[in-house]
CSV table of C-alpha atoms in Angstrom, one decimal:
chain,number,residue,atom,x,y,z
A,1,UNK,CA,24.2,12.1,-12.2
A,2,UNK,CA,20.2,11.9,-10.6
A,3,UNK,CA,21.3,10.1,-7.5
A,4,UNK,CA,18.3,8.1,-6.3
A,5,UNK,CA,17.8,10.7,-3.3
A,6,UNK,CA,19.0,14.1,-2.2
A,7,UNK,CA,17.3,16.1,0.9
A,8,UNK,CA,15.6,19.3,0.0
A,9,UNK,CA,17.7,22.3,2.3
A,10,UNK,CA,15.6,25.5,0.3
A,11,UNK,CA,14.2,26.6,3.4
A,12,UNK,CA,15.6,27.9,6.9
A,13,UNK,CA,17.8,24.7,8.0
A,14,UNK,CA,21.1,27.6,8.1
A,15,UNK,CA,19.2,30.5,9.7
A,16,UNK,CA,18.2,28.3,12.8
A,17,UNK,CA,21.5,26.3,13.2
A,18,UNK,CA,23.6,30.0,13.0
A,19,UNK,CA,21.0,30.2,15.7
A,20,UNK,CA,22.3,27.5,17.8
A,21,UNK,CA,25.5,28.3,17.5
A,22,UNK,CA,25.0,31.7,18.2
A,23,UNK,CA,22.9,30.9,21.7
A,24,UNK,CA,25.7,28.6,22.1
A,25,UNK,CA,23.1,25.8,22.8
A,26,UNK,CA,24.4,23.2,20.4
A,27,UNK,CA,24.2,19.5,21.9
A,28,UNK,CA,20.7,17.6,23.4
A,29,UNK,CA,19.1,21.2,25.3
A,30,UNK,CA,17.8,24.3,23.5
A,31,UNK,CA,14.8,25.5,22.3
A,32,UNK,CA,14.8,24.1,18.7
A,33,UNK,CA,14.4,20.4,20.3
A,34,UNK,CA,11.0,21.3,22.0
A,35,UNK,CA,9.8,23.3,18.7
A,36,UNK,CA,10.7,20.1,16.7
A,37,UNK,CA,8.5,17.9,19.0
A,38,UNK,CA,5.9,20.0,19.7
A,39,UNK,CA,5.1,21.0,15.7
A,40,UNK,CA,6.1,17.5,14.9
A,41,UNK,CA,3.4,16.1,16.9
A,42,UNK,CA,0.7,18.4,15.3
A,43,UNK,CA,2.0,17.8,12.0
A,44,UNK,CA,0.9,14.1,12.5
A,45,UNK,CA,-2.0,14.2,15.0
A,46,UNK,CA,-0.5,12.9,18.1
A,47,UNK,CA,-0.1,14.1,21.3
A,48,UNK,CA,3.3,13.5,22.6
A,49,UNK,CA,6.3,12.9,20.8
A,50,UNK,CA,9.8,12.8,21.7
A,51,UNK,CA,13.4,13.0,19.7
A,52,UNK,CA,16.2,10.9,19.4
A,53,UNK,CA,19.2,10.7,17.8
A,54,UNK,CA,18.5,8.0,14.7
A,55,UNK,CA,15.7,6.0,13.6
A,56,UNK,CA,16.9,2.9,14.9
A,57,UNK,CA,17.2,4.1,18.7
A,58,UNK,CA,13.6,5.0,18.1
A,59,UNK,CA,12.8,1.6,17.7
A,60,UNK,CA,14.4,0.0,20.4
A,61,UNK,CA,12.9,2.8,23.0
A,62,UNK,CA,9.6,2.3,21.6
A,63,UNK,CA,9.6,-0.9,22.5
A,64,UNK,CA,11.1,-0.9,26.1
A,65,UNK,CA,9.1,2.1,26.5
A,66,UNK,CA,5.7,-0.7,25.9
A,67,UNK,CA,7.5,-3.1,27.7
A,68,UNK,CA,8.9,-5.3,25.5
A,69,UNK,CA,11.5,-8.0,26.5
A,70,UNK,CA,12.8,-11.3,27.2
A,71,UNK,CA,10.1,-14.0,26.2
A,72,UNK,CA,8.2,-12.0,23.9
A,73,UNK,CA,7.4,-12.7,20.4
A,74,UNK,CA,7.1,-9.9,18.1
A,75,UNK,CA,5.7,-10.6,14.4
A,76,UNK,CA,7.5,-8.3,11.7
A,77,UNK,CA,7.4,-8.5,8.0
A,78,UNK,CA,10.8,-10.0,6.7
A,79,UNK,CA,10.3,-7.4,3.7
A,80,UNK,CA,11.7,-4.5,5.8
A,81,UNK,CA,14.8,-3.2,6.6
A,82,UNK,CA,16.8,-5.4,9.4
A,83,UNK,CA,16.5,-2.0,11.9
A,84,UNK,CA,13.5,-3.4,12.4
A,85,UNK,CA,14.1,-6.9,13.2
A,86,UNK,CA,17.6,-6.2,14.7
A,87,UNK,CA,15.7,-3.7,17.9
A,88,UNK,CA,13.3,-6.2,18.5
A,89,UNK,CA,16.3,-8.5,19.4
A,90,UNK,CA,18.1,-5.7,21.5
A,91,UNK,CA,15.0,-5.5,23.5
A,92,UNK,CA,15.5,-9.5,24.3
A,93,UNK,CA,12.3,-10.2,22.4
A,94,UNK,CA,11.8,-12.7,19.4
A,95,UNK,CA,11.4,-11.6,15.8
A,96,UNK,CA,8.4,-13.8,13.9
A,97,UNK,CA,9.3,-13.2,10.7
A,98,UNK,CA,5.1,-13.2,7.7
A,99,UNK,CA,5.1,-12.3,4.7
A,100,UNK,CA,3.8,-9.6,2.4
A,101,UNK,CA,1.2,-8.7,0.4
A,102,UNK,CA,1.9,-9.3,-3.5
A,103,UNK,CA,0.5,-5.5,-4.8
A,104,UNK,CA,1.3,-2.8,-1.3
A,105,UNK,CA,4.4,-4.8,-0.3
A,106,UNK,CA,3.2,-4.5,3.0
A,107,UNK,CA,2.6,-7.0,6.0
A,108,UNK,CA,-0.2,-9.5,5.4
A,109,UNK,CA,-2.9,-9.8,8.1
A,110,UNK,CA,-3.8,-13.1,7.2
A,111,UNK,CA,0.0,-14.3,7.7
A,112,UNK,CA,0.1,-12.4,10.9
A,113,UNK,CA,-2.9,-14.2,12.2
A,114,UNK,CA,-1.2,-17.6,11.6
A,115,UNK,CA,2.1,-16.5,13.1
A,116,UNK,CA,0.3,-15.7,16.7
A,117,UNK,CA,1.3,-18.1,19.5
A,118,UNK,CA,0.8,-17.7,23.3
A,119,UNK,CA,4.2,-15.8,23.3
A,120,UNK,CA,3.2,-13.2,20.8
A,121,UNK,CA,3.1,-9.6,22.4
A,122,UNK,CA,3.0,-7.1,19.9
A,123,UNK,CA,2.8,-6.7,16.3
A,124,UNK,CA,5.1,-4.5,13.9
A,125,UNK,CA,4.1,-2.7,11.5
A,126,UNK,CA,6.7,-1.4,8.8
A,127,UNK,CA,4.7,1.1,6.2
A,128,UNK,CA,7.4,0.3,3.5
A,129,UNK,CA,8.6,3.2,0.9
A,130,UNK,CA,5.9,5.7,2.1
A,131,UNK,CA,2.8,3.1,1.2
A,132,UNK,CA,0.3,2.5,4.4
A,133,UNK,CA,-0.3,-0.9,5.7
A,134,UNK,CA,-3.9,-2.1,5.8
A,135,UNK,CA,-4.3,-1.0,9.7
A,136,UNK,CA,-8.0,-1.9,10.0
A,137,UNK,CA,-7.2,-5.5,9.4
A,138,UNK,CA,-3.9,-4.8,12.0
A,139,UNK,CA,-5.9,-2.9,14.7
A,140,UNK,CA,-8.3,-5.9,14.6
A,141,UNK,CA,-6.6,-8.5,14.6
A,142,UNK,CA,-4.4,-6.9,17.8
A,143,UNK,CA,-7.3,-6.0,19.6
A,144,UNK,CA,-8.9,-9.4,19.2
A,145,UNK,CA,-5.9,-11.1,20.6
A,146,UNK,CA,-4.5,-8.5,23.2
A,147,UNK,CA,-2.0,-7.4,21.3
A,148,UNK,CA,0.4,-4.6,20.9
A,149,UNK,CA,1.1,-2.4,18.1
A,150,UNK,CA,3.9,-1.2,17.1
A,151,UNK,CA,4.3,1.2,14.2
A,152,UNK,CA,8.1,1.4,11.8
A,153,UNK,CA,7.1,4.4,9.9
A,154,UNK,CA,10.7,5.4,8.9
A,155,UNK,CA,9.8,5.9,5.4
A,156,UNK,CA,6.4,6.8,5.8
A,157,UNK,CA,6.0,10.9,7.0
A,158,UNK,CA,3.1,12.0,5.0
A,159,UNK,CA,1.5,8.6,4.8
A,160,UNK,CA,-2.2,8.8,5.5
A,161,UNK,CA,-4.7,5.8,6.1
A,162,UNK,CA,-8.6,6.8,6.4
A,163,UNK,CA,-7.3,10.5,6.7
A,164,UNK,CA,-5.3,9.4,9.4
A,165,UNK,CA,-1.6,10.0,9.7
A,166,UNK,CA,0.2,6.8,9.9
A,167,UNK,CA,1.8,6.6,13.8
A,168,UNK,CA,-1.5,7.2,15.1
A,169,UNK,CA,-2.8,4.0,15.1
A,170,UNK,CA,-0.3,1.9,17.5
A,171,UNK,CA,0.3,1.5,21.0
A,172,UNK,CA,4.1,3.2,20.0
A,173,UNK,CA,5.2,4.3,16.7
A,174,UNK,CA,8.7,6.0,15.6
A,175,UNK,CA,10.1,8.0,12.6
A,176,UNK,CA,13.2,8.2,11.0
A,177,UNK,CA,15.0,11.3,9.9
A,178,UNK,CA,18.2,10.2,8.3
A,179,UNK,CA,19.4,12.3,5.0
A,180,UNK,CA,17.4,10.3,2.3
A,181,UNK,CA,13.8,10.8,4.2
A,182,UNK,CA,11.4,12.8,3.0
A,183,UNK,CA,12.2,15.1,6.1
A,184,UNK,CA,15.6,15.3,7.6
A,185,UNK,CA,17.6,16.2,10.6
A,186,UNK,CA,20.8,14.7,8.9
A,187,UNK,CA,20.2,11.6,11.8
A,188,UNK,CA,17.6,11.6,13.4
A,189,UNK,CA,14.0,9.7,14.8
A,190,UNK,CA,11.3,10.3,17.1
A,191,UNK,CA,9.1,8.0,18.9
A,192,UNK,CA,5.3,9.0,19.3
A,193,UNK,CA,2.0,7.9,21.1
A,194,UNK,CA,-1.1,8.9,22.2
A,195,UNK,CA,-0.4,7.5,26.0
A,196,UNK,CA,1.5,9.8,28.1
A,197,UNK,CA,2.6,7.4,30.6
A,198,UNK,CA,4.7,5.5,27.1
A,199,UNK,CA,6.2,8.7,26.3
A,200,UNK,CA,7.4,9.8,29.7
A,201,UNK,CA,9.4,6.3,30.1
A,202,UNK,CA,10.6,6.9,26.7
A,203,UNK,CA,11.8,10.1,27.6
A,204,UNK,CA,13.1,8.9,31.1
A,205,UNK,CA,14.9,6.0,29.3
A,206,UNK,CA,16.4,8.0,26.5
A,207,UNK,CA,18.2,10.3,29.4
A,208,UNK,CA,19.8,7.8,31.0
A,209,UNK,CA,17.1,7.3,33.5
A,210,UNK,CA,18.3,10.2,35.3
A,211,UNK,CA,15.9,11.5,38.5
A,212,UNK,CA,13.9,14.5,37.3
A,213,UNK,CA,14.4,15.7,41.0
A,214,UNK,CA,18.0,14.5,42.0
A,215,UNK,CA,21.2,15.5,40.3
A,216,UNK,CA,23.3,12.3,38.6
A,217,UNK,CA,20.6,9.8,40.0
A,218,UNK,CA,19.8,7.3,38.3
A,219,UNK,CA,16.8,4.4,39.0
A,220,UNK,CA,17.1,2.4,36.4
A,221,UNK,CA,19.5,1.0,33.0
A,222,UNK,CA,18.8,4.4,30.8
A,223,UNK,CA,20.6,5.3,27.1
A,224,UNK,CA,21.7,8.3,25.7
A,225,UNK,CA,19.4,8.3,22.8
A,226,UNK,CA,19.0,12.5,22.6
A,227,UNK,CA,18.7,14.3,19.7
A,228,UNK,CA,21.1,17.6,19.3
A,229,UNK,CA,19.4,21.0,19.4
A,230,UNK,CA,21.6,21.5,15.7
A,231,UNK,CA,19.9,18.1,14.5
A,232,UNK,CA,16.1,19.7,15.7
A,233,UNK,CA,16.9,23.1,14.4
A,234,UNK,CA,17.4,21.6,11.0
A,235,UNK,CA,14.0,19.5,11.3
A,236,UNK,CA,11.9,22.3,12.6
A,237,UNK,CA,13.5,23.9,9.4
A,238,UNK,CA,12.1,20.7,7.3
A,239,UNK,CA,8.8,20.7,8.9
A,240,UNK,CA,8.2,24.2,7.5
A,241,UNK,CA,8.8,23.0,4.0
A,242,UNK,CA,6.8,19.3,4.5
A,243,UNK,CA,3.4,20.1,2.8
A,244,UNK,CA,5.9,21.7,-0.3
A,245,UNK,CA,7.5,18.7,-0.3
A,246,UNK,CA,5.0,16.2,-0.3
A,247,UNK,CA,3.2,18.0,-2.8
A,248,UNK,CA,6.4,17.2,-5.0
A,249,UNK,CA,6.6,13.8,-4.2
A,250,UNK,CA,3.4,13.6,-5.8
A,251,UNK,CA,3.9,15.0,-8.3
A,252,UNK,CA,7.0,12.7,-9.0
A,253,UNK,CA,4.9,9.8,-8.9
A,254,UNK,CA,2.1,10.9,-10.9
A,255,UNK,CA,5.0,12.1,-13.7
A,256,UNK,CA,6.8,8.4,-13.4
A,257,UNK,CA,3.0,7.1,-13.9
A,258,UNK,CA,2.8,8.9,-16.8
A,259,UNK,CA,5.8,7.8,-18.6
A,260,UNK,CA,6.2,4.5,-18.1
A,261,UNK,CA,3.1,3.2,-18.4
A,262,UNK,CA,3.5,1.4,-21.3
A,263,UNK,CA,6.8,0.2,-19.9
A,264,UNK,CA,6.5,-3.9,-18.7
A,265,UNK,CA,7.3,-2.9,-15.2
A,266,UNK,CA,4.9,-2.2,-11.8
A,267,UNK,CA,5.0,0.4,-9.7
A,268,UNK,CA,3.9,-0.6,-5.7
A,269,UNK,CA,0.4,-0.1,-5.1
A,270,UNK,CA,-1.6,2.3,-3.0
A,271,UNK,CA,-3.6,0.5,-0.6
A,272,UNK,CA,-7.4,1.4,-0.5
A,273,UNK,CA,-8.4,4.7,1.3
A,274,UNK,CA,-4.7,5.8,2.1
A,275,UNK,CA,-2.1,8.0,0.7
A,276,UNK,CA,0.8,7.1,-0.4
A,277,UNK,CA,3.7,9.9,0.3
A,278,UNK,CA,6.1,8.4,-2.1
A,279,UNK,CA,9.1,8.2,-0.3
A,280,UNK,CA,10.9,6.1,-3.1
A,281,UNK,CA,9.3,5.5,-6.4
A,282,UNK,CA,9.7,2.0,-6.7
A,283,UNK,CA,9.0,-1.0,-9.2
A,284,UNK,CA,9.1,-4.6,-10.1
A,285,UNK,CA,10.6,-6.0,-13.0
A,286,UNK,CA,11.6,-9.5,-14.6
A,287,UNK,CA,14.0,-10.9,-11.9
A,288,UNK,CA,15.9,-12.0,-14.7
A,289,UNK,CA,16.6,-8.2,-15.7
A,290,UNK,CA,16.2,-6.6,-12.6
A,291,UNK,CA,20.2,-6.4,-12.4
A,292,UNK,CA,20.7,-5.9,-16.2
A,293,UNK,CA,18.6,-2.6,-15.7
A,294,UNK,CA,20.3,-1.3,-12.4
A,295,UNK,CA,23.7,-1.2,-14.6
A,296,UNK,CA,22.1,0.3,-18.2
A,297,UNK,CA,21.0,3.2,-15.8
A,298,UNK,CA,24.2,3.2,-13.7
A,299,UNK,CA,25.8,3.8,-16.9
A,300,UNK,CA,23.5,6.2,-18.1
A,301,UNK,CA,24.3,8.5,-14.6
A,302,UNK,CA,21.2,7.4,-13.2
A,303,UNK,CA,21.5,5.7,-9.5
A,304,UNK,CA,18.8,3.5,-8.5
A,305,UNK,CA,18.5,0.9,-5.0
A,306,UNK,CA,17.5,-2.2,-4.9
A,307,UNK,CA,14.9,-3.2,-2.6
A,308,UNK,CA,15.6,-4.6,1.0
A,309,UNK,CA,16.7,-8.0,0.9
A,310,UNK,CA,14.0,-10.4,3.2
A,311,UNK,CA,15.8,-10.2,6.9
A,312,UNK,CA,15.1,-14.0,7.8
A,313,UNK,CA,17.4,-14.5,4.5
A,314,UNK,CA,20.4,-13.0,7.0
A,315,UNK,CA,22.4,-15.6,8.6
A,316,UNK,CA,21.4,-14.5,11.7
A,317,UNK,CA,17.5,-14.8,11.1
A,318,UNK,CA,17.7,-18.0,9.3
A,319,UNK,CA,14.5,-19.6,10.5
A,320,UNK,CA,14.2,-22.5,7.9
A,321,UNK,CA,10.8,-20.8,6.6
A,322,UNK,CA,10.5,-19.4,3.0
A,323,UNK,CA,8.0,-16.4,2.4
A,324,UNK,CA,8.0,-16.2,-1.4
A,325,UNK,CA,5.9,-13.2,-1.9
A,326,UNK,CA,8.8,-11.2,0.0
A,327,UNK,CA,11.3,-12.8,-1.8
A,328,UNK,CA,10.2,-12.4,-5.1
A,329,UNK,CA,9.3,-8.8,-4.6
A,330,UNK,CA,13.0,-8.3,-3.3
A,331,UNK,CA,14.8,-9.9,-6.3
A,332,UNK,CA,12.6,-7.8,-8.5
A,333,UNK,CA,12.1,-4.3,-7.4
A,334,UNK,CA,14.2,-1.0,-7.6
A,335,UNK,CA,14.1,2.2,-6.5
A,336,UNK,CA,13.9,5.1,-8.8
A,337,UNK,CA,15.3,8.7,-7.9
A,338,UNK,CA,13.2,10.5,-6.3
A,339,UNK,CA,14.0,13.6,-4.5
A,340,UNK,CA,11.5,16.6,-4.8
A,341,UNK,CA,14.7,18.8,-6.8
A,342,UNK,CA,14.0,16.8,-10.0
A,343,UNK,CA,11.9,18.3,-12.8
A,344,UNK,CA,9.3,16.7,-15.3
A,345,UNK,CA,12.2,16.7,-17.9
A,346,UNK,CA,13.9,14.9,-15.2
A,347,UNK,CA,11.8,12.3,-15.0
A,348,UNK,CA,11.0,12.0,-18.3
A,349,UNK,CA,14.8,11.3,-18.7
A,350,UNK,CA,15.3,8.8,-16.7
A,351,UNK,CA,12.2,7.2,-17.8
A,352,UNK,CA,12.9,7.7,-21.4
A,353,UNK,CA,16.2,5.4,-20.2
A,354,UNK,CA,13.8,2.7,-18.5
A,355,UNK,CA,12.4,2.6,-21.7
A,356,UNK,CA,15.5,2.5,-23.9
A,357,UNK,CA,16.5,-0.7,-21.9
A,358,UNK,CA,13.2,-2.8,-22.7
A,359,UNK,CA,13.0,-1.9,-26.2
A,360,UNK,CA,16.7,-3.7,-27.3
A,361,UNK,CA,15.2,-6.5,-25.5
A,362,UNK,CA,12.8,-8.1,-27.6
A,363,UNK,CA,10.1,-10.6,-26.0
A,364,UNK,CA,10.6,-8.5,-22.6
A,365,UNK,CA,7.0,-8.8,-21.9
A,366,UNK,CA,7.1,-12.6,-22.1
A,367,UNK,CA,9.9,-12.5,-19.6
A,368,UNK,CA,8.4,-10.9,-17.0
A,369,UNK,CA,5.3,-13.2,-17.0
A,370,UNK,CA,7.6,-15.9,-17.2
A,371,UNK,CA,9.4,-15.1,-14.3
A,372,UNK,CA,6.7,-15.9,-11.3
A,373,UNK,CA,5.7,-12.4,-10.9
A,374,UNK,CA,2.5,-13.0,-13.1
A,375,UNK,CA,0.4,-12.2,-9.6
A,376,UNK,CA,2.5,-9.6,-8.8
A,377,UNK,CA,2.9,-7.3,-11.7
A,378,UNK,CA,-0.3,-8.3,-14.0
């Protein structure tokens, strides 16, 4: 079976949790959690960064941490995953759900400059399956309206724009390090910023507010949001392998290029000047046989994901709007496995069952320009 990701554990991960265990220093304190921040922070090219315990916390302290809350409006892509969307509503804030842009799948600055109102406050980014978003057109268009920005780059460690690490460019930005990123602490996150003063309310916040000077004082509504000293032990662990693996995940791609080009299916773009880390290898295909193929590989012990569904199309983000470049990149694309373990022959493999798909189907190039993806895949 190729499962459509496994995490790479070839490096240290069991020396430094024995470690833990050993030191006895096994829940939120011990030395592995300020390693983890400290070389996590270089690795990027921020100056302050601070763990949690998942992805999703990370989100929702970011944003109190900017002050974020009742009355806001934040604009998000609906093409993420609803983490995003579901924080913003824990902080009391407003989603305002734009669109995406047909080739990177990413958030379209021309839809979030029609989305701003006098409510708007901050602007989320989401650099979706390890491909940057377009953050000169972002960072413009928030400084030009006072905005703030807000970075979701989940799946996007080793995503550079203009040589730039993504998470450098917002007001706030998090990370997730769940077992399926490209880094992983088993669960996971950590929130990051260039501004001090956001990190030290983070960090206040994620403690339960508690006094740095009085014991079991408390000044304000905090969370226990910490990450365990066994969870930063295995990411310190990870961050020693990270240029390995992202060398892989390149390597992956450039393999999956290579044979499926002549294949009727689209692999997501690169934006201009950035680098995409390849957290998922994903594509677009005929909606019509989008779900035909997920089951000829399923049955040929290859797992693949579909891609998020749009979150306004959840019950509880109905807004009444439709955003059909999100929607029809949703009901198209799949995710191929891609964990740095698999080999050329691997992927050959599994493309060489891509391909035995599309040819019993003849006419399979009409179909796809037939099935409003023309813009999107030609």
């Amino acid at each position: 079976m190729y499962p459509v990701y496994r995490p790479y554990l070839s490096g240290k991960e069991q020396q430094y949790v024995s470690e833990c265990l050993d030191s006895s220093w096994i829940s939120s304190r011990g030395d592995f959690i300020r390693k983890f921040e400290i070389q996590f922070a270089d690795f990027v090219g921020v100056r302050h960064a601070t763990t949690v315990c998942n992805g999703t916390v990370a989100l929702h302290l970011a944003m109190l941490a900017i002050g974020i809350g009742p009355g806001d409006e934040v604009i998000v892509p609906t093409l993420t995953y609803v983490a995003s969307a579901n924080m913003i509503v824990q902080t009391g804030a407003t989603p305002v759900f734009v669109d995406s842009i047909e080739s990177t799948w990413q958030i379209d600055p021309s839809a979030v400059k029609r989305a701003i109102t006098p409510r708007t406050k901050a602007v989320m980014v989401v650099h979706l399956y390890g491909a940057s978003c377009d953050m000169e057109a972002i960072c413009k268009i928030c400084t030009e309206h006072g905005l703030l920005l807000i970075e979701d780059c989940a799946e996007a460690f080793g995503t550079f724009y203009r040589d730039k690490h993504v998470g450098t460019f917002g007001d706030v930005s998090t990370f997730s390090f769940f077992g399926n990123k490209t880094i992983t602490t088993g669960e996971g996150g950590m929130v990051v910023s260039n501004n001090a003063e956001v990190l030290n309310k983070a960090y206040h916040l994620k403690t339960q507010a508690v006094s740095p000077s009085q014991e079991y004082w408390h000044d304000t509504v905090g969370y226990n949001y910490r990450m365990t000293n066994i969870c930063a032990a295995i990411g310190f662990a990870q961050l020693e392998q990270a240029n390995y693996v992202l060398e892989r995940k390149q390597q992956l791609a450039a393999w999956y290029d290579r044979y499926l080009v002549d294949l009727p299916v689209r692999r997501q773009a690169e934006p201009p000047r950035s680098t995409h880390s390849w957290w998922l290898y994903s594509i677009l295909v005929s909606q019509e046989l989008r779900d035909s193929l997920r089951l000829h590989l399923r049955n040929r012990a290859v797992e693949t994901r579909p891609l998020f569904p749009p979150v306004h199309a959840f019950p509880h983000y109905e807004c009444g709007l439709e955003f059909p470049v999100a929607q029809c990149i949703s009901k198209s694309g799949l995710s191929l496995p891609s964990y740095p373990d698999l080999t050329e022959s691997d992927v050959q493999i599994i493309s060489s069952k891509v391909r035995e798909f599309f040819e019993v189907r003849e006419g399979c190039r009409t179909e796809i320009a037939d099935c409003g993806l023309t813009k999107l895949v030609n």
